[in-house]
Coordinates of C-alpha atoms in Angstrom, one line a residue:
R6 CA -49.3 161.1 191.8
D7 CA -51.9 162.4 194.4
K8 CA -54.9 164.0 192.9
T9 CA -55.7 167.7 193.8
P10 CA -58.5 170.0 192.8
A11 CA -56.1 171.9 190.6
L12 CA -54.9 168.8 188.9
M13 CA -58.5 167.7 188.2
R14 CA -59.3 171.1 186.7
A15 CA -56.3 170.8 184.5
M16 CA -57.6 167.5 183.3
G17 CA -60.9 169.2 182.8
R18 CA -59.3 171.7 180.5
I19 CA -57.7 169.0 178.4
V20 CA -61.1 167.2 178.0
D21 CA -62.6 170.6 177.1
N22 CA -60.1 171.0 174.3
A23 CA -61.6 167.8 172.7
A24 CA -64.8 169.8 172.2
G25 CA -67.2 167.0 173.0
R26 CA -65.3 164.2 171.1
Y27 CA -64.4 162.8 174.5
I28 CA -66.6 162.8 177.5
A29 CA -65.0 162.1 180.9
A30 CA -66.8 160.0 183.6
E31 CA -66.0 158.2 186.9
D32 CA -64.0 155.0 186.8
I33 CA -61.2 153.3 188.9
G34 CA -59.4 155.8 191.0
M35 CA -61.8 158.6 190.1
T36 CA -64.6 159.9 192.2
V37 CA -67.7 162.0 192.0
A38 CA -65.8 164.8 193.7
D39 CA -63.1 164.6 191.0
M40 CA -65.8 164.9 188.4
D41 CA -67.2 167.9 190.1
E42 CA -63.8 169.7 189.9
M43 CA -63.5 168.9 186.2
A44 CA -67.0 170.2 185.7
K45 CA -65.9 173.6 186.8
V46 CA -64.0 174.1 183.6
T47 CA -65.8 171.8 181.0
E48 CA -69.3 170.7 180.2
H49 CA -67.9 167.5 178.7
V50 CA -68.0 165.5 181.9
T51 CA -70.7 163.4 183.6
G52 CA -71.0 161.3 186.7
T53 CA -71.0 164.5 188.8
S54 CA -73.0 165.2 191.8
A55 CA -75.3 167.4 189.7
T56 CA -75.9 164.7 187.1
S57 CA -75.9 160.9 187.6
G58 CA -73.4 160.6 190.5
N59 CA -71.8 157.3 191.2
P60 CA -72.5 154.7 188.5
S61 CA -71.1 151.7 190.4
P62 CA -74.4 150.2 191.5
Y63 CA -75.7 150.2 188.0
T64 CA -72.5 148.5 186.8
G65 CA -72.9 146.0 189.7
Y66 CA -76.5 145.3 188.6
G67 CA -75.5 144.7 185.0
V68 CA -72.8 142.2 186.0
F69 CA -75.2 140.4 188.2
Q70 CA -77.6 140.1 185.2
G71 CA -74.7 138.9 183.1
I72 CA -73.8 136.3 185.6
R73 CA -77.4 135.1 185.5
A74 CA -77.2 134.8 181.8
A75 CA -74.0 132.9 181.9
A76 CA -75.2 130.5 184.6
A77 CA -78.4 129.8 182.6
H78 CA -76.4 129.1 179.5
K79 CA -73.5 127.1 180.9
L80 CA -74.9 125.6 184.0
G81 CA -78.6 125.3 183.2
H82 CA -79.5 127.6 186.3
N83 CA -82.6 129.1 184.7
D84 CA -84.3 129.7 188.0
G85 CA -81.6 131.8 189.7
L86 CA -78.2 131.6 191.4
A87 CA -78.9 129.7 194.5
D88 CA -75.9 127.6 195.5
V89 CA -73.8 128.9 192.6
E90 CA -70.2 129.4 193.7
V91 CA -68.6 132.6 192.7
A92 CA -65.1 133.9 193.3
I93 CA -64.9 137.7 193.2
Q94 CA -61.5 139.3 192.6
G95 CA -61.8 142.8 193.9
L96 CA -64.2 144.4 196.4
G97 CA -64.3 147.9 195.3
S98 CA -67.5 149.8 194.7
V99 CA -68.7 147.5 192.0
G100 CA -67.2 144.3 193.4
F101 CA -68.9 144.8 196.7
D102 CA -72.2 145.8 195.2
L103 CA -72.0 142.6 193.1
A104 CA -71.2 140.5 196.2
R105 CA -74.3 141.8 197.9
R106 CA -76.6 141.0 194.9
L107 CA -75.1 137.5 194.6
H108 CA -75.4 136.8 198.3
D109 CA -79.1 138.0 198.2
A110 CA -79.6 135.6 195.3
G111 CA -78.3 132.7 197.3
A112 CA -74.8 132.3 195.8
R113 CA -71.9 131.2 197.8
L114 CA -68.9 133.6 197.7
Q115 CA -65.2 133.4 197.8
I116 CA -63.5 136.8 197.8
A117 CA -60.1 138.5 197.4
D118 CA -59.0 142.0 197.8
I119 CA -55.9 143.9 199.2
N120 CA -58.4 146.0 201.4
R121 CA -58.7 144.1 204.6
D122 CA -61.6 146.1 205.8
A123 CA -63.6 145.2 202.6
I124 CA -62.7 141.5 203.2
A125 CA -63.9 141.8 206.8
R126 CA -67.2 143.4 205.8
A127 CA -67.9 140.7 203.2
V128 CA -67.2 137.9 205.6
D129 CA -69.4 139.5 208.2
E130 CA -72.3 140.4 205.9
F131 CA -72.2 137.7 203.2
G132 CA -70.5 134.8 205.0
A133 CA -67.9 135.0 202.2
V134 CA -64.7 132.9 202.4
P135 CA -61.5 134.9 202.0
V136 CA -58.9 133.7 199.5
D137 CA -55.3 134.9 198.8
T138 CA -55.2 137.5 196.1
H139 CA -52.7 135.4 194.2
D140 CA -55.0 132.3 194.2
I141 CA -58.5 133.6 193.7
H142 CA -58.5 133.1 189.9
A143 CA -57.8 129.4 190.5
A144 CA -60.6 128.9 193.1
D145 CA -62.7 125.8 192.5
V146 CA -66.0 127.6 191.8
D147 CA -68.6 127.8 189.1
V148 CA -68.0 131.5 188.3
F149 CA -64.8 133.6 188.4
A150 CA -65.7 137.3 188.6
P151 CA -62.7 139.6 187.9
C152 CA -63.7 143.0 189.4
A153 CA -60.3 144.6 189.9
L154 CA -57.7 145.6 187.2
G155 CA -57.3 144.2 183.6
G156 CA -55.2 141.6 182.1
V157 CA -56.2 138.9 184.7
I158 CA -56.7 136.3 181.9
N159 CA -53.2 135.8 180.6
D160 CA -50.7 133.2 179.6
Q161 CA -50.1 132.1 183.3
T162 CA -53.7 132.3 184.6
V163 CA -55.6 130.9 181.7
G164 CA -54.5 127.4 182.4
E165 CA -55.0 127.6 186.1
L166 CA -58.8 128.5 185.9
S167 CA -61.1 125.9 187.5
A168 CA -64.3 128.0 187.0
K169 CA -66.7 127.1 184.2
I170 CA -67.5 130.8 183.7
V171 CA -65.5 134.1 183.6
A172 CA -67.8 137.0 184.2
G173 CA -66.9 140.2 186.0
S174 CA -66.7 143.9 185.9
A175 CA -63.0 144.5 185.2
N176 CA -62.0 146.3 181.9
N177 CA -59.7 144.5 179.5
Q178 CA -59.9 141.2 181.2
L179 CA -58.1 139.3 178.5
A180 CA -54.4 140.2 178.2
D181 CA -54.7 139.3 174.5
D182 CA -57.6 138.5 172.2
R183 CA -56.3 135.0 171.7
H184 CA -57.0 134.2 175.4
G185 CA -60.6 134.3 174.6
A186 CA -60.2 131.5 172.1
E187 CA -58.1 129.6 174.7
L188 CA -61.0 129.9 177.2
A189 CA -63.3 128.6 174.7
A190 CA -61.1 125.7 173.8
R191 CA -61.1 124.7 177.5
G192 CA -64.9 124.9 177.7
I193 CA -64.9 128.0 179.8
L194 CA -67.7 130.5 179.0
Y195 CA -66.4 134.1 178.9
A196 CA -68.8 137.1 179.2
P197 CA -67.1 139.8 177.2
D198 CA -66.1 142.6 179.5
Y199 CA -67.4 145.6 177.6
V200 CA -70.8 144.0 177.4
I201 CA -71.2 142.7 180.9
N202 CA -69.8 145.9 182.6
A203 CA -71.8 148.3 180.5
G204 CA -74.2 149.2 183.3
G205 CA -72.4 152.3 184.4
I206 CA -72.1 153.9 181.0
I207 CA -75.7 153.0 180.3
E208 CA -76.8 154.8 183.4
I209 CA -74.6 157.8 182.4
A210 CA -76.1 157.9 178.9
H211 CA -79.5 158.2 180.3
G212 CA -78.4 161.5 181.9
T213 CA -77.0 162.8 178.7
K214 CA -78.2 161.1 175.4
F215 CA -81.7 160.0 176.3
G216 CA -83.3 163.4 176.8
G217 CA -81.1 164.3 179.7
T218 CA -83.4 162.4 182.2
H219 CA -82.5 160.0 184.9
E220 CA -85.6 157.8 185.2
E221 CA -84.8 154.7 187.3
A222 CA -87.4 152.5 185.6
A223 CA -86.0 153.3 182.1
I224 CA -82.4 152.7 183.2
Y225 CA -83.1 149.3 184.8
K226 CA -85.1 148.2 181.8
H227 CA -82.0 149.1 179.6
L228 CA -79.6 147.3 182.1
D229 CA -81.8 144.2 182.0
G230 CA -81.0 144.0 178.3
I231 CA -77.4 143.0 179.2
H232 CA -78.7 139.6 180.1
D233 CA -80.4 139.1 176.7
T234 CA -77.4 140.5 174.8
L235 CA -75.1 138.1 176.4
L236 CA -77.4 135.2 175.7
E237 CA -77.4 136.3 172.0
I238 CA -73.5 136.3 172.1
F239 CA -73.2 132.9 173.8
E240 CA -75.7 131.2 171.4
R241 CA -74.1 132.7 168.3
A242 CA -70.7 131.7 169.6
D243 CA -72.0 128.1 170.0
T244 CA -73.4 128.1 166.5
E245 CA -70.4 129.6 164.9
G246 CA -67.9 127.6 167.0
A247 CA -66.2 131.0 167.8
A248 CA -64.9 132.6 170.9
T249 CA -67.3 135.0 172.6
N250 CA -65.1 138.0 172.5
F251 CA -64.8 137.6 168.7
V252 CA -68.6 137.3 168.4
A253 CA -69.1 140.4 170.6
D254 CA -66.9 142.4 168.4
Q255 CA -68.7 141.1 165.3
I256 CA -72.1 142.1 166.7
A257 CA -70.8 145.5 167.8
E258 CA -69.4 146.2 164.3
E259 CA -72.7 145.1 162.7
R260 CA -74.6 147.5 164.9
F261 CA -72.2 150.3 164.1
R262 CA -72.7 149.6 160.3
G263 CA -76.4 149.5 160.7
A264 CA -76.4 152.8 162.6

């Protein structure tokens, strides 16, 4: 269904009824303008033009840091990402930002998206190699970065992966939790999605929870922590012989109990 200002305000009223138990923000298919409409009827919304705006570049930066951590742990690339081959599935706001950061770091890119204009830009600006959307997950690369919709690691695709690392911005990348164990059994390092793609919500939180400020230095210091958190997950997964998604859930639950 096409979005209209009236529809977004109706959604805002639904959010308002939750009385702060749920806070809406921008995500796939939602824009800053949509958040602005919702904000006309509820205070429980962020990512508006009056607050933090578009969080995509912060998500992209966090994913970039996560790929750095994964490449260091799995590939021994402690000095950077020069010549690391990355296949990016999806060149939306986050995927394109990630492509730019990876290109600037010297990575070689393969890309897939249904948006031909985005593909053309990435080829022109980054020298990226386009791949069919049905085949990008199986590209012979070091890192597969899912940056589109969820469920991309499933019964069919898990056995077709050639990458040594799965690290991208998409939500719910594993169709089922057991696919994390299957990746581990195949020697593929998985960066749990809700850890590596947390940059956007971290940025939004700095406009709400952390004193309502939006200090770039503080935000990026917080985002840099994604790198270290993932290293902690990877190392603990190795020690325990467990899948990284399971370890990430354990750590999250431990932190909740500690709080």
